[in-house]
């Protein structure tokens, strides 16, 4: 569940960071995969006690608090310039406020396992959009084949031969739209915020802060203050924000700085596996054969779309 775009043109290299980190990046990568994989379960639990917008607002609020604390420890300053903040506001909507809200609403009617698999389609949407919006991303046979294979996997997950029987179309469409919002945001960031000079942590902290402000305005318009505060869903929201958003983004920031964005993005392929296992084992969600088979096809296609052309 990637929540911040890292423009490739500004990604720092990894050698110096490796000597300053206490944990090997592979361990942090595994922790990041687990945190984001369990995020869909936490969303499901949170929506059992609170409205989707309230879940999203809480998630952003606690996530922002973690990043603000991290910035204070590292003595990072927020970026400057009205234009930068304007672009960050759009990025906050596309990469945080909108997809987080859509996933929360989708899990009112679909299992967390399906939401996690829909999230894995994000690289497929990104590849399709980049062919149109980014001139440096040239189509290759391998990447086009990966795009076709990936969407074949989506149709398998949805059980298209059954006429989508038993599938909530609205909830699934919301989850897929959420996964589409991420690459739209990434492309926007690459076009507008690459080379600003501010650190990734500073930009991400400002982005989450703006997303929190956006939800602070939207949430009261569509929800009412809860008459009671169920403890378990509330704890799920706190964990979703502090761990699944704040700590996860901080871990991603460090991994990108150490090994680069390409390796860091591989976490996308572990998220649906963990989300499916958590949903089935802990929430008791049902699983038909087409869901894991389709997920494997989706991941295979997504991997092909990320392959670089040989020189």
CSV table of C-alpha atoms in Angstrom, one decimal:
chain,number,residue,atom,x,y,z
A,1,UNK,CA,0.0,0.0,0.0
A,2,UNK,CA,2.4,2.6,-1.2
A,3,UNK,CA,1.4,6.0,0.0
A,4,UNK,CA,4.1,8.4,-1.2
A,5,UNK,CA,5.7,8.8,-4.6
A,6,UNK,CA,9.5,8.8,-4.8
A,7,UNK,CA,10.6,10.4,-8.1
A,8,UNK,CA,13.4,8.4,-9.6
A,9,UNK,CA,15.3,11.5,-10.6
A,10,UNK,CA,15.8,12.5,-6.9
A,11,UNK,CA,16.3,9.2,-5.2
A,12,UNK,CA,19.4,9.1,-3.1
A,13,UNK,CA,22.0,6.4,-3.4
A,14,UNK,CA,22.5,3.8,-0.7
A,15,UNK,CA,26.1,3.4,0.3
A,16,UNK,CA,26.3,6.0,3.1
A,17,UNK,CA,23.0,5.0,4.6
A,18,UNK,CA,24.0,1.4,5.0
A,19,UNK,CA,26.6,2.2,7.7
A,20,UNK,CA,24.1,4.3,9.8
A,21,UNK,CA,21.3,1.8,10.0
A,22,UNK,CA,20.9,-0.6,13.0
A,23,UNK,CA,18.9,-3.2,11.1
A,24,UNK,CA,19.6,-4.8,7.8
A,25,UNK,CA,17.4,-3.4,5.0
A,26,UNK,CA,16.0,-6.9,4.4
A,27,UNK,CA,14.6,-7.1,7.9
A,28,UNK,CA,13.0,-3.7,7.5
A,29,UNK,CA,11.7,-4.8,4.1
A,30,UNK,CA,10.0,-7.8,5.7
A,31,UNK,CA,8.6,-5.7,8.5
A,32,UNK,CA,7.2,-3.2,6.0
A,33,UNK,CA,5.6,-6.0,4.0
A,34,UNK,CA,3.9,-7.4,7.1
A,35,UNK,CA,2.7,-3.9,8.2
A,36,UNK,CA,1.2,-3.1,4.8
A,37,UNK,CA,-0.2,-6.6,4.4
A,38,UNK,CA,-2.1,-6.4,7.7
A,39,UNK,CA,-3.3,-2.9,6.9
A,40,UNK,CA,-6.3,-4.3,5.0
A,41,UNK,CA,-7.3,-6.4,8.0
A,42,UNK,CA,-7.0,-3.3,10.2
A,43,UNK,CA,-9.2,-1.3,7.8
A,44,UNK,CA,-11.8,-4.0,8.0
A,45,UNK,CA,-11.8,-4.1,11.8
A,46,UNK,CA,-11.9,-0.2,12.0
A,47,UNK,CA,-15.0,0.0,9.7
A,48,UNK,CA,-16.8,-2.4,12.1
A,49,UNK,CA,-17.0,0.4,14.6
A,50,UNK,CA,-16.6,3.7,12.7
A,51,UNK,CA,-17.5,5.3,9.4
A,52,UNK,CA,-15.0,4.9,6.6
A,53,UNK,CA,-14.2,8.6,6.6
A,54,UNK,CA,-13.6,8.5,10.3
A,55,UNK,CA,-11.2,5.5,9.8
A,56,UNK,CA,-9.3,7.4,7.2
A,57,UNK,CA,-9.1,10.6,9.2
A,58,UNK,CA,-7.8,8.6,12.2
A,59,UNK,CA,-5.3,6.8,10.1
A,60,UNK,CA,-3.9,10.0,8.7
A,61,UNK,CA,-3.9,11.8,12.0
A,62,UNK,CA,-1.9,9.1,13.8
A,63,UNK,CA,0.3,8.6,10.7
A,64,UNK,CA,1.1,12.3,10.5
A,65,UNK,CA,2.0,12.3,14.2
A,66,UNK,CA,4.6,9.6,13.7
A,67,UNK,CA,6.2,11.4,10.8
A,68,UNK,CA,6.2,14.7,12.6
A,69,UNK,CA,8.0,13.1,15.5
A,70,UNK,CA,10.5,11.5,13.0
A,71,UNK,CA,11.1,14.9,11.4
A,72,UNK,CA,11.7,16.5,14.8
A,73,UNK,CA,14.3,13.8,15.7
A,74,UNK,CA,16.1,14.3,12.4
A,75,UNK,CA,15.7,18.1,12.6
A,76,UNK,CA,14.0,18.1,9.2
A,77,UNK,CA,12.0,21.2,8.2
A,78,UNK,CA,8.8,21.3,6.2
A,79,UNK,CA,9.3,22.4,2.5
A,80,UNK,CA,8.9,26.0,1.6
A,81,UNK,CA,7.1,27.8,-1.2
A,82,UNK,CA,3.4,28.2,-2.0
A,83,UNK,CA,3.7,26.4,-5.3
A,84,UNK,CA,5.3,23.4,-3.7
A,85,UNK,CA,2.6,23.2,-1.1
A,86,UNK,CA,0.0,23.5,-3.8
A,87,UNK,CA,1.4,20.5,-5.7
A,88,UNK,CA,1.7,18.6,-2.4
A,89,UNK,CA,-2.0,19.2,-1.7
A,90,UNK,CA,-2.9,17.5,-5.0
A,91,UNK,CA,-0.4,14.7,-4.2
A,92,UNK,CA,-2.0,14.3,-0.7
A,93,UNK,CA,-5.4,13.9,-2.4
A,94,UNK,CA,-4.3,11.4,-5.0
A,95,UNK,CA,-1.9,9.4,-2.9
A,96,UNK,CA,-3.5,9.5,0.6
A,97,UNK,CA,-7.0,11.0,1.1
A,98,UNK,CA,-8.7,9.5,-1.9
A,99,UNK,CA,-7.3,6.0,-2.0
A,100,UNK,CA,-7.4,5.5,1.8
A,101,UNK,CA,-11.1,6.6,1.8
A,102,UNK,CA,-12.0,4.4,-1.2
A,103,UNK,CA,-10.4,1.3,0.4
A,104,UNK,CA,-12.2,2.0,3.7
A,105,UNK,CA,-15.6,2.3,1.9
A,106,UNK,CA,-14.9,-0.8,-0.3
A,107,UNK,CA,-14.2,-3.0,2.7
A,108,UNK,CA,-17.8,-2.3,3.9
A,109,UNK,CA,-18.9,-4.8,1.3
A,110,UNK,CA,-15.9,-6.8,0.1
A,111,UNK,CA,-13.4,-9.0,2.0
A,112,UNK,CA,-10.0,-7.5,3.1
A,113,UNK,CA,-8.4,-10.3,0.9
A,114,UNK,CA,-10.0,-8.9,-2.2
A,115,UNK,CA,-9.0,-5.3,-1.3
A,116,UNK,CA,-5.4,-6.4,-0.8
A,117,UNK,CA,-5.4,-8.1,-4.2
A,118,UNK,CA,-6.9,-5.1,-5.9
A,119,UNK,CA,-4.1,-3.0,-4.4
A,120,UNK,CA,-1.6,-5.2,-6.3
A,121,UNK,CA,-3.0,-4.0,-9.6
A,122,UNK,CA,-1.5,-0.5,-9.0
A,123,UNK,CA,1.7,-1.3,-11.1
A,124,UNK,CA,-0.5,-2.4,-14.0
A,125,UNK,CA,-2.4,0.9,-13.9
A,126,UNK,CA,0.9,2.7,-13.6
A,127,UNK,CA,2.4,1.0,-16.6
A,128,UNK,CA,-0.7,1.7,-18.7
A,129,UNK,CA,-0.7,5.4,-17.7
A,130,UNK,CA,3.0,6.0,-18.0
A,131,UNK,CA,2.9,4.9,-21.7
A,132,UNK,CA,0.7,7.9,-22.3
A,133,UNK,CA,1.9,10.4,-19.7
A,134,UNK,CA,5.6,9.8,-19.5
A,135,UNK,CA,7.7,10.0,-22.6
A,136,UNK,CA,10.7,8.2,-21.1
A,137,UNK,CA,8.7,5.1,-20.4
A,138,UNK,CA,8.8,3.3,-23.8
A,139,UNK,CA,6.6,0.3,-24.4
A,140,UNK,CA,8.3,-3.1,-24.8
A,141,UNK,CA,6.9,-6.4,-25.8
A,142,UNK,CA,7.6,-7.7,-22.3
A,143,UNK,CA,5.8,-4.9,-20.6
A,144,UNK,CA,2.8,-4.9,-22.9
A,145,UNK,CA,2.6,-8.7,-22.3
A,146,UNK,CA,2.8,-8.1,-18.6
A,147,UNK,CA,-0.1,-5.6,-18.8
A,148,UNK,CA,-2.2,-8.1,-20.6
A,149,UNK,CA,-1.4,-11.0,-18.2
A,150,UNK,CA,-2.0,-8.8,-15.2
A,151,UNK,CA,-5.5,-7.8,-16.3
A,152,UNK,CA,-6.2,-11.4,-17.2
A,153,UNK,CA,-5.4,-12.1,-13.5
A,154,UNK,CA,-7.8,-9.4,-12.5
A,155,UNK,CA,-10.6,-11.1,-14.5
A,156,UNK,CA,-9.7,-14.4,-12.8
A,157,UNK,CA,-9.9,-12.9,-9.3
A,158,UNK,CA,-13.3,-11.4,-10.2
A,159,UNK,CA,-14.6,-14.7,-11.6
A,160,UNK,CA,-15.7,-13.2,-14.9
A,161,UNK,CA,-16.8,-16.6,-16.3
A,162,UNK,CA,-19.4,-16.7,-13.5
A,163,UNK,CA,-20.8,-13.3,-14.5
A,164,UNK,CA,-19.4,-11.8,-11.3
A,165,UNK,CA,-21.8,-13.9,-9.2
A,166,UNK,CA,-21.7,-13.1,-5.5
A,167,UNK,CA,-19.3,-10.2,-6.1
A,168,UNK,CA,-20.1,-6.7,-4.8
A,169,UNK,CA,-19.5,-4.6,-7.9
A,170,UNK,CA,-19.5,-1.2,-6.2
A,171,UNK,CA,-17.0,-2.2,-3.5
A,172,UNK,CA,-14.7,-3.9,-6.0
A,173,UNK,CA,-14.8,-0.9,-8.3
A,174,UNK,CA,-13.9,1.4,-5.3
A,175,UNK,CA,-10.9,-0.8,-4.5
A,176,UNK,CA,-9.7,-0.8,-8.1
A,177,UNK,CA,-10.2,2.9,-8.3
A,178,UNK,CA,-8.1,3.4,-5.2
A,179,UNK,CA,-5.3,1.3,-6.8
A,180,UNK,CA,-5.6,3.5,-9.9
A,181,UNK,CA,-5.3,6.7,-7.8
A,182,UNK,CA,-1.7,5.8,-6.7
A,183,UNK,CA,0.0,5.8,-10.1
A,184,UNK,CA,-1.9,9.0,-11.1
A,185,UNK,CA,-0.4,10.6,-8.0
A,186,UNK,CA,3.0,9.2,-8.8
A,187,UNK,CA,3.0,10.6,-12.3
A,188,UNK,CA,1.8,14.0,-11.0
A,189,UNK,CA,4.6,14.1,-8.4
A,190,UNK,CA,7.2,13.2,-11.0
A,191,UNK,CA,6.0,16.0,-13.2
A,192,UNK,CA,5.7,18.7,-10.6
A,193,UNK,CA,7.8,17.9,-7.5
A,194,UNK,CA,11.0,16.2,-8.8
A,195,UNK,CA,14.1,18.2,-7.9
A,196,UNK,CA,12.5,20.5,-5.3
A,197,UNK,CA,15.6,20.1,-3.0
A,198,UNK,CA,13.6,19.1,0.0
A,199,UNK,CA,14.2,15.6,1.6
A,200,UNK,CA,11.7,12.8,0.9
A,201,UNK,CA,10.9,12.6,4.6
A,202,UNK,CA,10.1,16.3,4.7
A,203,UNK,CA,7.9,16.1,1.5
A,204,UNK,CA,6.1,13.0,2.9
A,205,UNK,CA,5.4,14.6,6.2
A,206,UNK,CA,4.0,17.7,4.5
A,207,UNK,CA,1.9,15.5,2.2
A,208,UNK,CA,0.4,13.5,5.1
A,209,UNK,CA,-0.3,16.7,7.0
A,210,UNK,CA,-2.2,18.1,4.1
A,211,UNK,CA,-4.2,14.9,3.6
A,212,UNK,CA,-5.1,15.0,7.3
A,213,UNK,CA,-6.4,18.6,6.9
A,214,UNK,CA,-8.4,17.5,3.8
A,215,UNK,CA,-10.1,14.7,5.8
A,216,UNK,CA,-10.7,17.1,8.8
A,217,UNK,CA,-12.9,19.2,6.5
A,218,UNK,CA,-14.6,16.3,4.7
A,219,UNK,CA,-15.3,13.9,7.6
A,220,UNK,CA,-17.8,16.2,9.5
A,221,UNK,CA,-19.8,16.8,6.3
A,222,UNK,CA,-20.5,13.1,5.8
A,223,UNK,CA,-20.4,11.6,9.3
A,224,UNK,CA,-21.7,12.3,12.8
A,225,UNK,CA,-19.8,12.1,16.0
A,226,UNK,CA,-20.0,8.5,17.3
A,227,UNK,CA,-22.2,8.0,20.3
A,228,UNK,CA,-19.8,5.4,21.6
A,229,UNK,CA,-16.2,4.5,20.9
A,230,UNK,CA,-15.7,0.7,20.5
A,231,UNK,CA,-12.2,-0.2,21.8
A,232,UNK,CA,-11.1,-2.8,19.3
A,233,UNK,CA,-11.9,-0.8,16.1
A,234,UNK,CA,-10.3,2.2,17.7
A,235,UNK,CA,-7.1,0.3,18.4
A,236,UNK,CA,-7.2,-0.9,14.9
A,237,UNK,CA,-7.3,2.7,13.6
A,238,UNK,CA,-4.5,3.7,15.9
A,239,UNK,CA,-2.4,0.8,14.6
A,240,UNK,CA,-3.4,1.5,11.0
A,241,UNK,CA,-2.2,5.1,11.4
A,242,UNK,CA,0.9,4.8,13.6
A,243,UNK,CA,2.2,1.6,12.1
A,244,UNK,CA,0.5,1.1,8.7
A,245,UNK,CA,1.0,4.7,7.6
A,246,UNK,CA,3.5,6.6,9.8
A,247,UNK,CA,6.1,3.9,10.6
A,248,UNK,CA,5.6,2.1,7.3
A,249,UNK,CA,6.3,5.3,5.3
A,250,UNK,CA,9.3,6.0,7.5
A,251,UNK,CA,10.6,2.5,6.8
A,252,UNK,CA,10.0,2.9,3.1
A,253,UNK,CA,11.9,6.2,3.2
A,254,UNK,CA,14.9,4.5,4.7
A,255,UNK,CA,14.8,1.5,2.3
A,256,UNK,CA,14.6,3.8,-0.7
A,257,UNK,CA,17.5,5.8,0.6
A,258,UNK,CA,19.6,2.6,1.1
A,259,UNK,CA,18.8,0.4,-1.9
A,260,UNK,CA,16.9,2.6,-4.3
A,261,UNK,CA,13.2,2.9,-5.3
A,262,UNK,CA,13.2,-0.1,-7.6
A,263,UNK,CA,14.0,-2.6,-4.9
A,264,UNK,CA,11.7,-0.9,-2.4
A,265,UNK,CA,8.8,-1.1,-4.7
A,266,UNK,CA,9.0,-4.9,-4.7
A,267,UNK,CA,7.1,-4.8,-1.4
A,268,UNK,CA,4.0,-4.5,-3.6
A,269,UNK,CA,4.2,-8.2,-4.5
A,270,UNK,CA,4.2,-9.3,-0.9
A,271,UNK,CA,1.2,-7.3,0.3
A,272,UNK,CA,-1.6,-9.3,-1.3
A,273,UNK,CA,-0.1,-12.6,-0.1
A,274,UNK,CA,0.0,-11.3,3.5
A,275,UNK,CA,-3.4,-9.6,3.2
A,276,UNK,CA,-5.0,-12.8,2.0
A,277,UNK,CA,-3.4,-15.0,4.7
A,278,UNK,CA,-4.4,-12.5,7.4
A,279,UNK,CA,-8.0,-12.2,6.2
A,280,UNK,CA,-8.5,-16.0,6.0
A,281,UNK,CA,-6.7,-16.9,9.2
A,282,UNK,CA,-7.8,-14.1,11.5
A,283,UNK,CA,-11.1,-12.8,10.1
A,284,UNK,CA,-12.3,-16.2,8.7
A,285,UNK,CA,-12.9,-14.8,5.2
A,286,UNK,CA,-13.8,-17.3,2.6
A,287,UNK,CA,-11.4,-18.0,-0.3
A,288,UNK,CA,-12.3,-19.6,-3.6
A,289,UNK,CA,-9.6,-21.1,-5.9
A,290,UNK,CA,-9.9,-18.2,-8.4
A,291,UNK,CA,-8.7,-15.6,-5.8
A,292,UNK,CA,-5.2,-17.0,-5.1
A,293,UNK,CA,-4.7,-18.2,-8.7
A,294,UNK,CA,-5.8,-14.8,-10.1
A,295,UNK,CA,-3.5,-13.0,-7.6
A,296,UNK,CA,-0.5,-15.0,-8.8
A,297,UNK,CA,-1.3,-14.0,-12.4
A,298,UNK,CA,-1.7,-10.4,-11.4
A,299,UNK,CA,1.7,-10.4,-9.6
A,300,UNK,CA,3.4,-12.1,-12.6
A,301,UNK,CA,2.0,-9.5,-14.9
A,302,UNK,CA,2.9,-6.6,-12.6
A,303,UNK,CA,6.5,-8.0,-12.4
A,304,UNK,CA,6.7,-8.0,-16.2
A,305,UNK,CA,5.5,-4.4,-16.5
A,306,UNK,CA,8.4,-3.3,-14.2
A,307,UNK,CA,11.0,-5.1,-16.2
A,308,UNK,CA,13.6,-2.8,-17.9
A,309,UNK,CA,14.4,-3.1,-21.5
A,310,UNK,CA,17.7,-4.7,-22.2
A,311,UNK,CA,20.3,-2.5,-23.9
